[in-house]
Coordinates of N, CA and C in Angstrom, one line a residue:
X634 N -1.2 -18.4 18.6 CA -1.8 -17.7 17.5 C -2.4 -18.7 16.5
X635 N -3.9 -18.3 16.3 CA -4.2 -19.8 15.6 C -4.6 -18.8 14.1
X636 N -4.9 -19.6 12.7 CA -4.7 -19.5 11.2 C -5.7 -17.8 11.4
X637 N -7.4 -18.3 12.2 CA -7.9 -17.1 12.3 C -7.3 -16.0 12.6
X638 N -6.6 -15.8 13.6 CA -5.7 -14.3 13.7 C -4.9 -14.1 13.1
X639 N -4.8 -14.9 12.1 CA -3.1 -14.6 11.6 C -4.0 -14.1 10.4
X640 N -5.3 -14.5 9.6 CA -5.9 -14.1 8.6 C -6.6 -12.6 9.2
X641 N -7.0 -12.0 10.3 CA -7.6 -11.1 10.4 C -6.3 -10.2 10.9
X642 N -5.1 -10.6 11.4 CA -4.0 -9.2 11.2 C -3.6 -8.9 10.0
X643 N -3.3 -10.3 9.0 CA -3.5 -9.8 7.4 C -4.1 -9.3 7.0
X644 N -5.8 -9.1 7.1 CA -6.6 -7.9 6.5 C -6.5 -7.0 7.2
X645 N -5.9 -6.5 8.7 CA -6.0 -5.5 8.8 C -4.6 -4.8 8.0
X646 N -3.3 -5.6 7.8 CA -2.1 -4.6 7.1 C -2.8 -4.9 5.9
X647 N -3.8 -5.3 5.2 CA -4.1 -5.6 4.1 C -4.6 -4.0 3.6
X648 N -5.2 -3.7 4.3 CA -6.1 -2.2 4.4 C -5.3 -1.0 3.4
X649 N -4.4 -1.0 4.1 CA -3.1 -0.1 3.4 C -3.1 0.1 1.8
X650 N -2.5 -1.1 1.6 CA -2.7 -1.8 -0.5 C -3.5 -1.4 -0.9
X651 N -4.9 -2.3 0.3 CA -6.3 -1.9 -0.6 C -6.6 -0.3 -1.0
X652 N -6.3 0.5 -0.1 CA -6.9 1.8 -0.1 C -6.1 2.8 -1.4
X653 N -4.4 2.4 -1.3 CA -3.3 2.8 -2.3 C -3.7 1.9 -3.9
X654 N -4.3 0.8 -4.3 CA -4.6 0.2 -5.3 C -5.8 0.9 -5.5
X655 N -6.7 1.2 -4.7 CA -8.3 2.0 -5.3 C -7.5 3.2 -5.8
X656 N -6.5 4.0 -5.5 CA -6.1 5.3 -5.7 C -5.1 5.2 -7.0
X657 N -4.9 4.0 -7.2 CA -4.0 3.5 -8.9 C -5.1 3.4 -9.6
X658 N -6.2 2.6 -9.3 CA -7.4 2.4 -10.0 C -8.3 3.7 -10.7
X659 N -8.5 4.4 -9.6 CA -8.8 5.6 -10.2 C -8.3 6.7 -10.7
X660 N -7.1 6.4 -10.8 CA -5.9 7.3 -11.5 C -6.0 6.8 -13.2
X661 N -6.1 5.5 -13.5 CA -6.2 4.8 -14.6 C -7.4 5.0 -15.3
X662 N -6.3 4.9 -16.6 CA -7.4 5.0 -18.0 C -8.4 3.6 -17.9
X663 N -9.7 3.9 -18.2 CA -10.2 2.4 -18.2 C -10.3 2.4 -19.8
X664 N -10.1 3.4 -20.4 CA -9.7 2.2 -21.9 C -8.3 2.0 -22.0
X665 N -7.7 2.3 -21.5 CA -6.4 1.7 -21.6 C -5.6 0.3 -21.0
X666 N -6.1 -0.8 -21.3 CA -6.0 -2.4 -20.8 C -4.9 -2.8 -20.7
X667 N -3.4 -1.6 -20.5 CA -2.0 -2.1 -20.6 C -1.8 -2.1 -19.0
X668 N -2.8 -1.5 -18.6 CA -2.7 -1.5 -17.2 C -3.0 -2.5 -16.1
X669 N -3.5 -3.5 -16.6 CA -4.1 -4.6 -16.2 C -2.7 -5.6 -15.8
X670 N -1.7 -5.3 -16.8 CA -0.7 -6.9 -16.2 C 0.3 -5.6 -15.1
X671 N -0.2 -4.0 -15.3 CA 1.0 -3.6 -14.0 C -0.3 -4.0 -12.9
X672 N -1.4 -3.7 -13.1 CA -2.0 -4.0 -11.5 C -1.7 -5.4 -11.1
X673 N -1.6 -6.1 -11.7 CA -1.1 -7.3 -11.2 C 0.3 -7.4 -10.4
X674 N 1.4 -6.6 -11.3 CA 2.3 -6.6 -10.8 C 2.7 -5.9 -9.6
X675 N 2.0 -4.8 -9.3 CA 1.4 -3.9 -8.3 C 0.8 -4.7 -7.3
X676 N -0.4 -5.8 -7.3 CA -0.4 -6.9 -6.6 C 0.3 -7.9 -5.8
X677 N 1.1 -8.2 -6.7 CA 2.4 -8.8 -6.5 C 3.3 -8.2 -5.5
X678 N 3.2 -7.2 -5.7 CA 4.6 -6.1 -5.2 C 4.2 -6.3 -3.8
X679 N 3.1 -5.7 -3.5 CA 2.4 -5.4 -1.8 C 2.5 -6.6 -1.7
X680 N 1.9 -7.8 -2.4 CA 2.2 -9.3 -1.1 C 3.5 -9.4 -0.8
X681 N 4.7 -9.3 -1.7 CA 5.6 -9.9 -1.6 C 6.5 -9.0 -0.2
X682 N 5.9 -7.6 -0.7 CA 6.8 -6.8 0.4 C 5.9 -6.6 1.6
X683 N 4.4 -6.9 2.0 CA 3.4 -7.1 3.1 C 4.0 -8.0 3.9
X684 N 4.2 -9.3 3.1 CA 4.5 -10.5 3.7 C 5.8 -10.6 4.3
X685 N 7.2 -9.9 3.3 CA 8.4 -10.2 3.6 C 8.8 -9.2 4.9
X686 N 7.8 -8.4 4.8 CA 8.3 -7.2 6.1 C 8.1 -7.4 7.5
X687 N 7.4 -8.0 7.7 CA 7.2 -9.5 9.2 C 8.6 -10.3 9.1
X688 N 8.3 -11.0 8.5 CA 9.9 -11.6 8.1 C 11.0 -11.1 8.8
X689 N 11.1 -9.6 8.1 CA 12.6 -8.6 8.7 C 12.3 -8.3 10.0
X690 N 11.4 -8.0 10.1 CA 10.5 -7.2 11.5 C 11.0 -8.7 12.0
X691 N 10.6 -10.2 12.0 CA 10.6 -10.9 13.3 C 12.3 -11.1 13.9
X692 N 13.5 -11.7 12.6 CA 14.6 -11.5 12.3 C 15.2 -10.8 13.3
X693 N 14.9 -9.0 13.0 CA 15.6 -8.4 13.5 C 15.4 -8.0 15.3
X694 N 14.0 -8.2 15.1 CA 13.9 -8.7 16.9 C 13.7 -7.6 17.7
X695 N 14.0 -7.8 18.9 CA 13.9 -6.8 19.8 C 15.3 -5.8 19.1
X696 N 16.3 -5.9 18.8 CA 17.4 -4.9 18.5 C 17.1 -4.0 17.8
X697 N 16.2 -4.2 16.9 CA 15.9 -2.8 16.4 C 14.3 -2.8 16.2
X698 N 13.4 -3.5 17.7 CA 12.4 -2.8 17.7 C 12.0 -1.1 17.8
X699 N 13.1 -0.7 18.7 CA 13.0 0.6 19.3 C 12.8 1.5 18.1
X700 N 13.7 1.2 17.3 CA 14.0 1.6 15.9 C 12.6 2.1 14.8
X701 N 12.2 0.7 14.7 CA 11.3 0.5 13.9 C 9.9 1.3 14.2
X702 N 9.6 1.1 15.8 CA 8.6 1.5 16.4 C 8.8 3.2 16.0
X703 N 10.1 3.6 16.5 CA 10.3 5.2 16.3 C 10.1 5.8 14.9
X704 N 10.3 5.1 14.0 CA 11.1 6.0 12.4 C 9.8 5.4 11.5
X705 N 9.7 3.9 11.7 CA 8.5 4.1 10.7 C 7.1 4.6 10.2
X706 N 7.0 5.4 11.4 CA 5.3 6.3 10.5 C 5.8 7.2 10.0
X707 N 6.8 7.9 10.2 CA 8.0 8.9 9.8 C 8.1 8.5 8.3
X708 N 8.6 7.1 7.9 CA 8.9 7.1 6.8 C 7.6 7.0 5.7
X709 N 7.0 6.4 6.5 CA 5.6 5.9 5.5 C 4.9 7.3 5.4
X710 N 4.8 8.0 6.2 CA 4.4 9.3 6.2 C 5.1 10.5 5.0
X711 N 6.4 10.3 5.1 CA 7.2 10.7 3.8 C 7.1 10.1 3.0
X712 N 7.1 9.0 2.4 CA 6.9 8.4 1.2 C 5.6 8.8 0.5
X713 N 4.6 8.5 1.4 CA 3.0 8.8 0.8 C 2.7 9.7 0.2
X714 N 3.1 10.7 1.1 CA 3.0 12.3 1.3 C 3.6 12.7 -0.4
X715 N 5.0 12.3 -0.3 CA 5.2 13.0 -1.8 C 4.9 12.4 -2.6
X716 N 4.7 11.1 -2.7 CA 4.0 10.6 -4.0 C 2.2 11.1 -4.0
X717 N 1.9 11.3 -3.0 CA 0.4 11.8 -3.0 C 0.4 13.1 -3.2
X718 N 0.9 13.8 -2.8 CA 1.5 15.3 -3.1 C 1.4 15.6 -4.7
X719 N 2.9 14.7 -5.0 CA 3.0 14.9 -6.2 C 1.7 14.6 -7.5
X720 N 0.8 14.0 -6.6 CA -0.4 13.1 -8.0 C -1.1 14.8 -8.0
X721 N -1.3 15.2 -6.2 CA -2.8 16.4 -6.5 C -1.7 17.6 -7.5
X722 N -0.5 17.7 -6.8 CA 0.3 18.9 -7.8 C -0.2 18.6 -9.3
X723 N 0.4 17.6 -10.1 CA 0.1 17.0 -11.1 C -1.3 17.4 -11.6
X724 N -2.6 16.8 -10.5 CA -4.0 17.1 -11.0 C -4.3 18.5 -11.1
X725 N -3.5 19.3 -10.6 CA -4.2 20.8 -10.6 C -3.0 21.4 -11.7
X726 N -2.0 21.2 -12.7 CA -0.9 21.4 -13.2 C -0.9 20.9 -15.0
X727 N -2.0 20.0 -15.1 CA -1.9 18.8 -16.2 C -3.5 19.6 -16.5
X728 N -3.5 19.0 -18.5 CA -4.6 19.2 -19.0 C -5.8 18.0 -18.8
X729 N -6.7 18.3 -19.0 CA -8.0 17.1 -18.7 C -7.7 16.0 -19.0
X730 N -7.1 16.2 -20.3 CA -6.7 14.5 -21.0 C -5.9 13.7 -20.2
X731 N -5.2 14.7 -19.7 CA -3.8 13.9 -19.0 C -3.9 13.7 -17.3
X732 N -5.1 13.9 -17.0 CA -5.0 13.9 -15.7 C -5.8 12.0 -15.2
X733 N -5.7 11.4 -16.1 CA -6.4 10.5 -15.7 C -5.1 9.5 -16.0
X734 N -4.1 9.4 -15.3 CA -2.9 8.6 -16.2 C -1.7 8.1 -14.9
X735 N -2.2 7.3 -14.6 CA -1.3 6.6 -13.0 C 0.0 6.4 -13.1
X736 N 0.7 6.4 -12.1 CA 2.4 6.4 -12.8 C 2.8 5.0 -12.2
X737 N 2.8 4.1 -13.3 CA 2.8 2.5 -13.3 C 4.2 2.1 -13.3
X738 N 5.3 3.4 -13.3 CA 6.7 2.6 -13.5 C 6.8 1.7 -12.2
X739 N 7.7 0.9 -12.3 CA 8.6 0.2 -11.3 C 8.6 0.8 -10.3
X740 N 9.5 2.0 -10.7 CA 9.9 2.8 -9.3 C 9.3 2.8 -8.3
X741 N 7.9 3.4 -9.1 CA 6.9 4.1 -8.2 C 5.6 3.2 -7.7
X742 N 6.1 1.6 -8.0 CA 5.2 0.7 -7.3 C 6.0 0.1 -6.3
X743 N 7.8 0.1 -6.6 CA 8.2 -0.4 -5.5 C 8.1 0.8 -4.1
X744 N 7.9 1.8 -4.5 CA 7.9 2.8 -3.4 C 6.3 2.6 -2.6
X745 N 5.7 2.7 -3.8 CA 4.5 2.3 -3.1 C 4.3 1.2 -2.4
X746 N 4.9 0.0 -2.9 CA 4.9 -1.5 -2.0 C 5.6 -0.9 -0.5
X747 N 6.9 -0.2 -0.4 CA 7.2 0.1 0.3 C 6.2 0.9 1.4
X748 N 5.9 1.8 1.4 CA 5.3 2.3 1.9 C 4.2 2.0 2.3
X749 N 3.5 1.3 1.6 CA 2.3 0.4 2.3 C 2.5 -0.4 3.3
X750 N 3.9 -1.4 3.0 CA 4.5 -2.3 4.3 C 5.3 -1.9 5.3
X751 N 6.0 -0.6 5.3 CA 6.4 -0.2 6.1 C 5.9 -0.6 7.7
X752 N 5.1 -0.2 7.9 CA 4.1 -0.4 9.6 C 4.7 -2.2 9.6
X753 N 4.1 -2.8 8.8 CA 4.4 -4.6 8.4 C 5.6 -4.9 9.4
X754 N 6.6 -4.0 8.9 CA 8.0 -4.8 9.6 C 8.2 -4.5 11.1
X755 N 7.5 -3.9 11.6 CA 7.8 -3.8 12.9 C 6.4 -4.7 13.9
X756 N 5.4 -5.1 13.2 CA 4.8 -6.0 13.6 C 5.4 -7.6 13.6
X757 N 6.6 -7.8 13.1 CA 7.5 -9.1 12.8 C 7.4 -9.4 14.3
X758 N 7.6 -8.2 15.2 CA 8.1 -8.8 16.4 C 7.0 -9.5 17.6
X759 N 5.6 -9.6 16.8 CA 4.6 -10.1 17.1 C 4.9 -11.7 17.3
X760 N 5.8 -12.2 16.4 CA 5.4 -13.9 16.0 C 6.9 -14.0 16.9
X761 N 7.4 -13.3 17.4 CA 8.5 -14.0 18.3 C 8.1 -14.8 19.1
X762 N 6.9 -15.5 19.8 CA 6.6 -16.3 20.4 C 6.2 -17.1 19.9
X763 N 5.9 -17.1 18.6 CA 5.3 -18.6 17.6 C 6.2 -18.3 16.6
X764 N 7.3 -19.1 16.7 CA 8.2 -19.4 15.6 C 8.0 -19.9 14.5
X765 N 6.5 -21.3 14.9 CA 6.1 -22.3 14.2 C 5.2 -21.8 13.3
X766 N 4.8 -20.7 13.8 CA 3.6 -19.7 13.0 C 4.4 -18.7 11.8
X767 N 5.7 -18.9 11.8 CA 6.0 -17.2 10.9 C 5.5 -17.6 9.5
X768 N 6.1 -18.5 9.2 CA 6.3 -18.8 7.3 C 4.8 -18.9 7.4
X769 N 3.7 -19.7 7.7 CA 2.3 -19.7 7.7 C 1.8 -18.3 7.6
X770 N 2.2 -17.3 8.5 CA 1.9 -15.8 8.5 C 2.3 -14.9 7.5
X771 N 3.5 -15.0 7.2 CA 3.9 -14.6 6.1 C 3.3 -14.4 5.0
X772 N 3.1 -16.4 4.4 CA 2.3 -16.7 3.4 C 1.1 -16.3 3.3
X773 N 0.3 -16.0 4.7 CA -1.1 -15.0 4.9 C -1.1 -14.2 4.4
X774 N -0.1 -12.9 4.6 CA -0.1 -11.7 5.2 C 0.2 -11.6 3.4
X775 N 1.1 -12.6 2.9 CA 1.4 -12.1 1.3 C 0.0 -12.1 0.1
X776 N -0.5 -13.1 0.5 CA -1.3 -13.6 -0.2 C -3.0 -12.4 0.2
X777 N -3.4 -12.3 1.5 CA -4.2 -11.4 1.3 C -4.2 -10.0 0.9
X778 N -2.7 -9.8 1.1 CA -2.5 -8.3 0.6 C -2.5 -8.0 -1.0
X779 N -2.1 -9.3 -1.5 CA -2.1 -9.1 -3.1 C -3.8 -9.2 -3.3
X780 N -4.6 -10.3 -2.8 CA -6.2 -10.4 -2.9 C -6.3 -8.9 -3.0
X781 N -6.3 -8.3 -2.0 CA -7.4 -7.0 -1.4 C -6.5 -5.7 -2.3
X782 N -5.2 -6.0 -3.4 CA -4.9 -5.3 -3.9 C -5.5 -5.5 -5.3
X783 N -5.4 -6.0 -5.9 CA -5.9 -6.5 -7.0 C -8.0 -6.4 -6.6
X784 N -8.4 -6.3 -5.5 CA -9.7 -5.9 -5.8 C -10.2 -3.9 -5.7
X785 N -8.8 -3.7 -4.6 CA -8.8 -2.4 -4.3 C -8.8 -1.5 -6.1
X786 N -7.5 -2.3 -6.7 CA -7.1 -1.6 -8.1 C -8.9 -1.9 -8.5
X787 N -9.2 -3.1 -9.1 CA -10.8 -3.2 -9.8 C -12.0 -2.5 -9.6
X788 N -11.5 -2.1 -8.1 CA -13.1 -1.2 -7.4 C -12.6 0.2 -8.0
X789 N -11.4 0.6 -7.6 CA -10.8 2.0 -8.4 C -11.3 2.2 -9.8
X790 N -11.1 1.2 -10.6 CA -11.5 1.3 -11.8 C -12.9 1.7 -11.7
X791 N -13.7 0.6 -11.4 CA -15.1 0.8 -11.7 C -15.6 2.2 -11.2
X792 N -14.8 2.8 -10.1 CA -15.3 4.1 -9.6 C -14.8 5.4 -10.8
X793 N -14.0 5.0 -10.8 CA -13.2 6.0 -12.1 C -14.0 6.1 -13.3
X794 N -15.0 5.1 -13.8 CA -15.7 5.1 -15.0 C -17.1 5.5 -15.1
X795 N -17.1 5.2 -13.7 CA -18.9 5.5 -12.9 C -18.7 7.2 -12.9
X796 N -17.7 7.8 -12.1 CA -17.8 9.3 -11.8 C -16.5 10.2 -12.7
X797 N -17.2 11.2 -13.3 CA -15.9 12.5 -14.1 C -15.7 13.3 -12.8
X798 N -14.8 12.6 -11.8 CA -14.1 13.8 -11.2 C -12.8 13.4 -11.1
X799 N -12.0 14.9 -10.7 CA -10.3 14.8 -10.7 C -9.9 13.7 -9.8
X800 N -9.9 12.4 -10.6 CA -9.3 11.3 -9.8 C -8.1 10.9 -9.4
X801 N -6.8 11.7 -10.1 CA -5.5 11.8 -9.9 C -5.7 12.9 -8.5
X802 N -6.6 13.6 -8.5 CA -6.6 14.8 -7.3 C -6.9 13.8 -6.0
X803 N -7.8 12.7 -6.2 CA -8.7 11.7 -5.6 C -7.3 11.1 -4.6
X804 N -7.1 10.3 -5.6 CA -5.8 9.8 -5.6 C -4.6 9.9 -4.7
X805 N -4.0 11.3 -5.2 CA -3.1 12.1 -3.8 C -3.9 12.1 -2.6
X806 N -5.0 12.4 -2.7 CA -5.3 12.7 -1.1 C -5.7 11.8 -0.9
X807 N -6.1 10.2 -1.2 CA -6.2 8.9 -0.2 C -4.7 8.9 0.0
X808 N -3.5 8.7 -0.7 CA -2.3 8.6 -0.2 C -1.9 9.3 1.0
X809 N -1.9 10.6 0.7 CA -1.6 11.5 1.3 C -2.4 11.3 3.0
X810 N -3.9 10.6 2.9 CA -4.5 10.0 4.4 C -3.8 9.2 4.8
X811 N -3.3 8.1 4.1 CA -3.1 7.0 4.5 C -1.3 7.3 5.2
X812 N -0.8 8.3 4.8 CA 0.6 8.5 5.1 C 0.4 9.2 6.6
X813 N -1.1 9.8 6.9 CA -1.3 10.8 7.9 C -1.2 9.5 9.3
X814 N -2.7 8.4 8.5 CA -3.0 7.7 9.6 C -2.2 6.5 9.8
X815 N -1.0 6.0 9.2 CA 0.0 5.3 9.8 C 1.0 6.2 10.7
X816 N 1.1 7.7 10.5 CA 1.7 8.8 11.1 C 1.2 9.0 12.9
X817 N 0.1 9.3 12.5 CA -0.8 9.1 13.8 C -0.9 7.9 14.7
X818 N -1.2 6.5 13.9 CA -1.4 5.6 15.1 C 0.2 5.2 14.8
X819 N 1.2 5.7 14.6 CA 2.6 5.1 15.1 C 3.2 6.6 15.9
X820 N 2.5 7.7 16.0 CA 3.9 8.4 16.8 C 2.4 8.9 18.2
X821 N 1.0 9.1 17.5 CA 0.3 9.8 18.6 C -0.3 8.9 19.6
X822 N -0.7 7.7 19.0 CA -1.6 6.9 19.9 C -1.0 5.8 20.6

């Protein structure tokens, strides 16, 4: 496995962040600039858990590939689902003022880091034949997912300021896709 594929399987788990950071972006206030050091941190989050979840995935190996392969669109699927759920409930529940207002706690970026990397760790068992490649991939896999997050969040913004529509409604339902189509290509295809 040479640096090139190990940079284009990174953008493809990169996809994920990107699409969940456009959906923080457009959830956010663009006059409100407190938002700026959580999208960072939100950046952060997805490299550290994009990259680390290959890691566990390579680690744990064939013993709990069966595992991984089985449960995780399952989980990523549940996780999405109610935090994306919860944003369109919220948009159709909340007054105009308030519907433009991303939920930046901890919690709910480590859930989101999670759930974006979820798929991540059972691709670990990819690099079992290039040992010499993991930490290199890793360091890939971390590093593009925070890029393509941190641009996903800035493109969200700029779409958020460009258009008045229910963007917390927006929001839920890219999660809520993105929980379908890790669902799909891990239990149907």
């Amino acid at each position: 496995m040479d640096l090139l594929s190990i940079i284009l399987f990174a953008i493809g788990l990169a996809m994920d962040c990107f699409a969940v950071s456009i959906a923080q972006g457009l959830s956010s206030n663009p006059n409100d600039h407190h938002h700026r050091p959580k999208a960072v941190l939100m950046a952060f989050l997805f490299g550290v858990f994009q990259g680390g979840m290959p890691l566990i995935g390579y680690y744990a190996g064939n013993q709990f590939e069966a595992f991984f392969n089985r449960y995780a669109p399952w989980i990523a699927l549940a996780l999405l689902a109610f935090i994306g759920g919860k944003m369109v409930w919220e948009s159709t529940h909340e007054k105009e003022e308030e519907k433009r207002v991303a939920d930046w706690s901890l919690t709910n970026l480590l859930v989101l880091a999670v759930a974006t990397s979820i798929d991540a760790l059972a691709t670990g068992v990819i690099f079992i034949p290039y040992p010499e490649k993991l930490w290199l991939a890793v360091g890939v896999i971390g590093l593009v997912s925070m890029l393509f997050s941190i641009v996903g969040y800035l493109i969200g913004v700029f779409l958020g300021e460009r258009f008045r529509w229910n963007v917390t409604l927006a929001g839920g339902i890219i999660l809520i896709a993105i929980g379908l189509k890790i669902w799909i290509e891990g239990v149907c295809l």
